[in-house]
XYZ file of C-alpha atoms in Angstrom:
417
model
C 0.000 0.000 0.000
C 1.499 3.333 -1.018
C 1.399 6.467 1.095
C 1.370 10.189 0.531
C 2.375 13.030 2.779
C -0.469 15.190 4.166
C 0.117 18.166 1.885
C -2.006 20.131 -0.530
C -0.827 21.179 -3.996
C 0.253 24.550 -2.608
C 3.580 25.021 -0.870
C 1.997 25.226 2.579
C 1.591 21.758 4.195
C -1.631 20.762 5.937
C -1.055 19.711 9.588
C -1.681 15.982 10.050
C -4.207 16.564 12.829
C -6.226 18.834 10.536
C -6.050 16.335 7.660
C -7.306 13.556 9.938
C -10.068 15.816 11.251
C -11.257 16.432 7.663
C -11.009 12.709 6.951
C -13.052 11.929 10.056
C -15.804 14.332 9.033
C -16.028 12.951 5.509
C -15.433 9.229 6.077
C -16.402 8.308 9.645
C -19.989 7.473 8.660
C -18.878 4.932 6.057
C -16.163 3.500 8.290
C -18.505 3.127 11.250
C -21.171 1.526 9.055
C -18.799 -1.216 7.904
C -17.521 -1.763 11.449
C -21.089 -2.173 12.709
C -21.571 -4.955 10.160
C -18.240 -6.589 11.058
C -18.549 -6.241 14.836
C -22.318 -6.400 15.257
C -22.552 -3.602 17.845
C -22.687 0.192 17.405
C -20.890 1.025 20.673
C -18.114 -1.489 20.020
C -17.743 -0.231 16.442
C -17.621 3.396 17.580
C -14.966 2.670 20.217
C -12.849 0.746 17.708
C -13.126 3.486 15.096
C -11.982 6.185 17.526
C -9.005 4.013 18.513
C -8.126 3.587 14.838
C -8.155 7.356 14.222
C -5.995 7.864 17.321
C -3.567 5.236 16.001
C -3.513 6.965 12.615
C -2.368 10.190 14.233
C 0.793 8.391 15.397
C 1.322 5.918 12.541
C 0.928 8.448 9.741
C 3.250 11.013 11.266
C 6.266 9.484 9.520
C 4.781 7.339 6.765
C 2.139 9.824 5.560
C -1.556 9.239 4.867
C -2.305 6.053 2.848
C -3.691 6.563 -0.633
C -6.756 4.617 0.512
C -7.110 5.594 4.172
C -10.623 4.193 4.632
C -9.643 0.468 4.344
C -6.574 1.131 6.548
C -8.802 2.592 9.268
C -11.387 -0.200 8.986
C -8.704 -2.883 9.243
C -6.996 -1.151 12.167
C -10.295 -0.673 14.000
C -11.222 -4.320 13.472
C -7.974 -5.537 15.046
C -8.310 -3.007 17.879
C -11.727 -4.515 18.639
C -10.311 -8.066 18.593
C -7.449 -7.036 20.900
C -9.960 -5.474 23.287
C -11.976 -8.688 23.331
C -8.861 -10.711 24.087
C -8.108 -8.494 27.077
C -11.672 -8.746 28.355
C -11.743 -12.525 27.756
C -9.853 -13.025 31.010
C -13.029 -11.976 32.818
C -15.741 -13.028 30.337
C -15.592 -16.285 28.362
C -18.138 -15.030 25.801
C -15.609 -12.422 24.705
C -13.215 -15.235 23.752
C -15.856 -16.826 21.555
C -16.683 -13.513 19.880
C -13.027 -12.668 19.309
C -12.340 -16.087 17.759
C -15.398 -15.707 15.543
C -14.226 -12.322 14.271
C -10.714 -13.625 13.603
C -11.976 -16.612 11.607
C -14.750 -14.836 9.737
C -13.050 -11.600 8.665
C -10.113 -11.868 6.330
C -10.571 -9.806 3.198
C -10.468 -6.046 2.897
C -14.052 -4.742 2.421
C -14.840 -3.725 -1.138
C -16.075 -0.246 -2.073
C -19.555 -1.543 -2.944
C -19.798 -3.292 0.442
C -18.851 -0.089 2.248
C -21.525 1.908 0.422
C -24.127 -0.792 1.162
C -23.072 -0.696 4.817
C -23.598 3.055 4.905
C -27.123 2.730 3.555
C -27.884 0.007 6.129
C -26.673 2.270 8.948
C -28.917 5.122 7.765
C -32.006 2.894 7.817
C -31.042 1.540 11.256
C -30.639 5.042 12.737
C -33.996 6.106 11.249
C -35.949 2.997 12.283
C -39.587 3.813 13.207
C -39.165 2.095 16.602
C -36.889 4.952 17.694
C -38.316 8.212 19.013
C -38.051 11.043 16.435
C -35.524 12.994 18.524
C -33.488 9.799 18.876
C -33.538 9.198 15.122
C -32.239 12.708 14.464
C -29.540 12.584 17.158
C -28.314 9.119 16.153
C -28.262 9.965 12.434
C -26.246 13.150 12.963
C -23.876 11.361 15.351
C -23.299 8.075 13.554
C -23.997 8.840 9.891
C -22.823 12.470 9.637
C -20.037 12.194 12.207
C -21.019 15.291 14.208
C -19.901 15.397 17.819
C -22.382 15.339 20.682
C -21.375 18.911 21.482
C -22.063 20.099 17.930
C -25.500 18.460 17.792
C -26.483 19.750 21.242
C -25.443 23.289 20.310
C -27.419 23.165 17.073
C -30.609 21.998 18.818
C -30.122 24.284 21.826
C -30.109 21.432 24.367
C -27.489 20.378 26.889
C -24.875 17.790 25.983
C -26.273 15.547 28.726
C -29.768 15.677 27.203
C -28.447 14.941 23.734
C -26.248 12.091 25.004
C -29.272 10.537 26.716
C -31.215 10.589 23.448
C -28.403 8.713 21.739
C -28.086 6.193 24.588
C -31.845 5.528 24.534
C -31.852 5.095 20.747
C -28.977 2.597 20.897
C -30.754 0.709 23.691
C -33.875 0.364 21.533
C -31.795 -0.980 18.632
C -30.135 -3.495 20.975
C -33.211 -4.546 22.987
C -35.491 -4.920 19.972
C -32.747 -6.540 17.916
C -33.447 -4.142 15.051
C -31.863 -5.679 11.962
C -28.955 -3.876 10.363
C -30.269 -4.000 6.801
C -31.919 -2.117 3.966
C -35.660 -2.904 3.983
C -37.098 -5.313 1.433
C -38.458 -3.745 -1.755
C -42.085 -3.893 -0.576
C -41.152 -2.145 2.693
C -38.942 0.493 1.089
C -41.530 3.261 0.434
C -42.659 3.368 4.066
C -39.169 3.058 5.544
C -37.628 5.527 3.094
C -40.295 8.020 4.130
C -39.016 7.880 7.721
C -35.439 8.479 6.550
C -36.447 11.461 4.392
C -38.488 12.882 7.270
C -35.419 12.814 9.531
C -33.287 14.547 6.881
C -35.911 17.261 6.301
C -36.401 17.731 10.049
C -32.668 18.403 10.390
C -32.811 20.821 7.442
C -35.825 22.728 8.797
C -34.198 23.032 12.205
C -31.199 24.623 10.510
C -33.269 26.753 8.157
C -35.117 28.444 11.009
C -32.233 28.667 13.499
C -30.717 32.071 14.181
C -27.063 31.176 14.674
C -26.197 27.539 13.961
C -28.682 27.141 11.126
C -26.321 26.964 8.173
C -24.325 24.171 9.835
C -27.385 21.940 10.245
C -28.747 22.806 6.800
C -25.416 21.866 5.219
C -25.406 18.544 7.076
C -28.953 17.808 5.871
C -27.978 18.586 2.273
C -24.838 16.444 2.625
C -27.020 13.604 3.929
C -29.450 14.174 1.052
C -26.590 13.926 -1.462
C -25.411 10.716 0.174
C -28.896 9.209 -0.018
C -29.226 10.261 -3.649
C -25.896 8.620 -4.425
C -26.828 5.391 -2.632
C -30.544 5.249 -3.468
C -31.533 7.508 -6.409
C -35.308 7.246 -5.861
C -37.562 10.084 -7.157
C -38.499 11.346 -3.682
C -34.827 11.409 -2.667
C -34.220 13.638 -5.707
C -37.257 15.724 -4.780
C -36.122 16.275 -1.188
C -32.562 17.149 -2.208
C -33.930 19.541 -4.834
C -36.257 21.136 -2.278
C -33.457 21.681 0.249
C -31.145 23.190 -2.355
C -33.847 25.554 -3.644
C -34.715 26.711 -0.133
C -31.083 27.028 0.923
C -30.348 29.100 -2.208
C -32.206 32.019 -0.606
C -30.292 32.022 2.704
C -28.151 35.109 1.932
C -31.262 37.153 1.081
C -33.498 36.007 3.960
C -32.158 38.421 6.560
C -30.520 41.819 6.796
C -26.949 42.335 8.108
C -28.595 43.149 11.448
C -30.422 39.802 11.447
C -33.872 41.139 10.591
C -36.218 38.902 8.616
C -36.808 39.720 4.929
C -39.853 38.124 3.311
C -39.740 36.553 -0.148
C -41.329 39.496 -1.953
C -38.758 41.930 -0.492
C -35.643 39.825 -1.025
C -32.786 40.890 -3.291
C -32.932 38.045 -5.802
C -29.445 38.793 -7.062
C -28.243 37.289 -3.754
C -29.890 33.943 -4.474
C -27.398 31.147 -5.160
C -27.895 30.350 -8.851
C -25.773 27.186 -8.752
C -27.979 25.708 -6.043
C -31.089 26.798 -7.960
C -29.896 25.146 -11.179
C -29.059 21.904 -9.379
C -32.321 21.960 -7.428
C -34.433 22.516 -10.545
C -32.598 19.728 -12.394
C -33.278 17.258 -9.574
C -36.917 18.338 -9.359
C -37.473 17.908 -13.092
C -35.938 14.417 -12.968
C -38.193 13.449 -10.064
C -41.297 14.810 -11.840
C -40.387 12.953 -15.036
C -40.420 9.639 -13.157
C -44.179 9.930 -12.459
C -43.448 8.287 -9.086
C -42.954 11.459 -7.085
C -44.534 12.516 -3.805
C -44.919 15.468 -1.448
C -41.248 16.527 -1.348
C -41.082 16.740 -5.135
C -44.240 18.864 -5.306
C -42.841 21.219 -2.661
C -39.633 21.399 -4.671
C -41.654 22.234 -7.805
C -43.323 25.114 -5.932
C -39.911 26.387 -4.798
C -38.668 26.080 -8.393
C -41.480 28.301 -9.710
C -40.455 30.964 -7.169
C -36.773 30.540 -8.090
C -37.417 31.029 -11.804
C -39.500 34.207 -11.379
C -37.538 37.477 -11.617
C -40.035 39.242 -9.303
C -42.949 38.420 -7.022
C -45.374 40.083 -9.437
C -44.200 37.959 -12.366
C -44.480 34.683 -10.427
C -46.815 32.113 -11.989
C -49.189 31.994 -9.018
C -51.742 29.982 -10.953
C -49.203 27.179 -11.384
C -48.283 27.382 -7.709
C -51.955 26.998 -6.719
C -52.231 23.956 -9.016
C -49.168 22.411 -7.374
C -50.655 23.030 -3.925
C -53.853 21.335 -5.119
C -51.773 18.269 -5.966
C -49.915 18.464 -2.649
C -53.179 18.531 -0.690
C -54.242 15.329 -2.463
C -51.004 13.585 -1.413
C -50.398 15.167 1.990
C -53.450 17.062 3.298
C -52.676 19.405 6.186
C -53.865 22.793 7.496
C -50.419 24.315 6.821
C -50.553 23.286 3.150
C -54.073 24.747 2.962
C -52.778 27.993 4.473
C -49.968 28.229 1.912
C -52.473 27.551 -0.869
C -54.717 30.342 0.465
C -51.797 32.790 0.388
C -51.012 31.754 -3.199
C -54.672 32.262 -4.174
C -54.535 35.735 -2.608
C -51.557 36.532 -4.829
C -53.300 35.134 -7.910
C -56.923 36.258 -7.500
C -56.701 39.005 -4.875
C -56.435 39.317 -1.068
C -60.180 38.981 -0.420
C -60.188 35.438 -1.869
C -57.302 34.341 0.335
C -58.732 36.023 3.420
C -61.992 34.119 3.051
C -60.130 30.798 3.037
C -57.926 31.704 6.028
C -60.906 32.873 8.077
C -62.664 29.565 7.374
C -59.605 27.633 8.611
C -59.336 29.748 11.762
C -63.047 29.208 12.401
C -62.466 25.442 12.306
C -59.823 25.906 15.002
C -57.074 24.073 13.118
C -54.594 26.967 13.084
C -55.650 28.889 16.190
C -52.191 28.703 17.770
C -50.165 28.922 14.544
C -48.559 32.352 14.345
C -48.096 32.275 10.568
C -51.874 31.938 10.038
C -52.514 35.134 12.017
C -49.585 36.872 10.346
C -50.913 35.955 6.882
C -54.402 37.152 7.839
C -52.970 40.421 9.136
C -51.111 41.006 5.881
C -54.229 40.418 3.765
C -56.288 42.722 6.004
C -53.588 45.384 5.676
C -53.690 45.098 1.888
C -57.478 45.473 1.974
C -57.273 48.566 4.211
C -58.876 46.829 7.194
C -56.317 48.287 9.585
C -58.021 47.477 12.894
C -58.331 43.800 11.976
C -54.754 43.766 10.722
C -53.534 45.163 14.036
C -55.445 42.543 16.036
C -54.062 39.689 13.913
C -50.482 41.005 14.082
C -50.781 41.234 17.870
C -52.085 37.665 18.028
C -49.197 36.449 15.852
C -46.687 38.357 17.999
C -48.044 36.692 21.133
C -47.515 33.239 19.614
C -44.131 33.582 17.866
C -40.902 32.448 19.567
C -38.058 33.235 17.130
C -36.590 36.686 17.788
C -36.196 37.748 14.102
C -39.883 37.015 13.503
C -40.841 38.930 16.657
C -38.928 41.967 15.422
C -40.555 41.654 12.000
C -44.104 41.531 13.411
C -43.387 44.375 15.826
C -42.181 46.411 12.844
C -45.383 45.673 10.921
C -47.405 46.857 13.900
C -45.418 50.088 14.047
C -45.990 50.615 10.309
C -49.753 50.394 10.835
C -49.599 53.312 13.243
């Protein structure tokens, strides 16, 4: 096996610790996935992997980084695990049996296709429906994306202890219920893939709405979406990745330098990331062409219509309403109905949208949803019904939690005066 020194093409060398850190971030998910298959236990695999990276820091100092570091790390971790079992065998005879089994069963270096299959298996294991949603998210970010407990806790604004407990509980469920480490059978795939995509989009949304650590989480969700698309290029995987890219393309225009919220119709569209838009639209079109798309692809199509319009006024609102009609058929929800009502207000006039929103609020479905009251306030303002607009803005302000949105609504109230 040949080696290369940890240097970039420029004259300035990259410190070995930094090179290994980058390698850990990019490869730890794949390495851990293969070790879970080889060792049969997530905790044991994780411990062995960390020992292998620590060994690499010493071993590569003189010899340089191997051309194929992933197999080197997997092999080293495997033997670290066997050595650990030998040491523990003095106190537990079952460890001797397991160590002998691993030594006799594992000989060949894992192939690239096996490693990719392992990664997909790990994703489905971390997103198994038996795990609580917060456990699915925490375990996926920790084991698949390679984020540290500290990074995940900071992103979700919880303590490290709370986040660590979620991971421990999720691992316990996998162990106690003997959840199989495998990709679901073809007939089970649609339902199980839906759970995986939901976890990815939950991570993305958490990042998209966060004030400080948002871009970090959004980037991880997109990275996970790319990985899924590479491993399992299903239409809804394309649709979700397209949706995330199209939404993320507007990040630079969504807030002012002071952190104030800027709505879509006021955004400087020259700040939108055109590369992300082009990639997102391409993925969305491919998903639509398959005729096997679902809710994520329709949401991506709506985002694509916005992305292609040079201004709010020139947006094809009729097409957006038609896409929302299709989305309601697939995934009916009050929030989708609200978004459709806003689109109708833009297409046919504010009075049409207001009628629909009032009907939803009368049914009580969106009583405590601040965006419903904010949307109603905006339509009332456009119709000159200032007193009603003020009441709805005040109701929205009482319900909202994010500080940028609070400042935005407070500003709208001041404008009414």
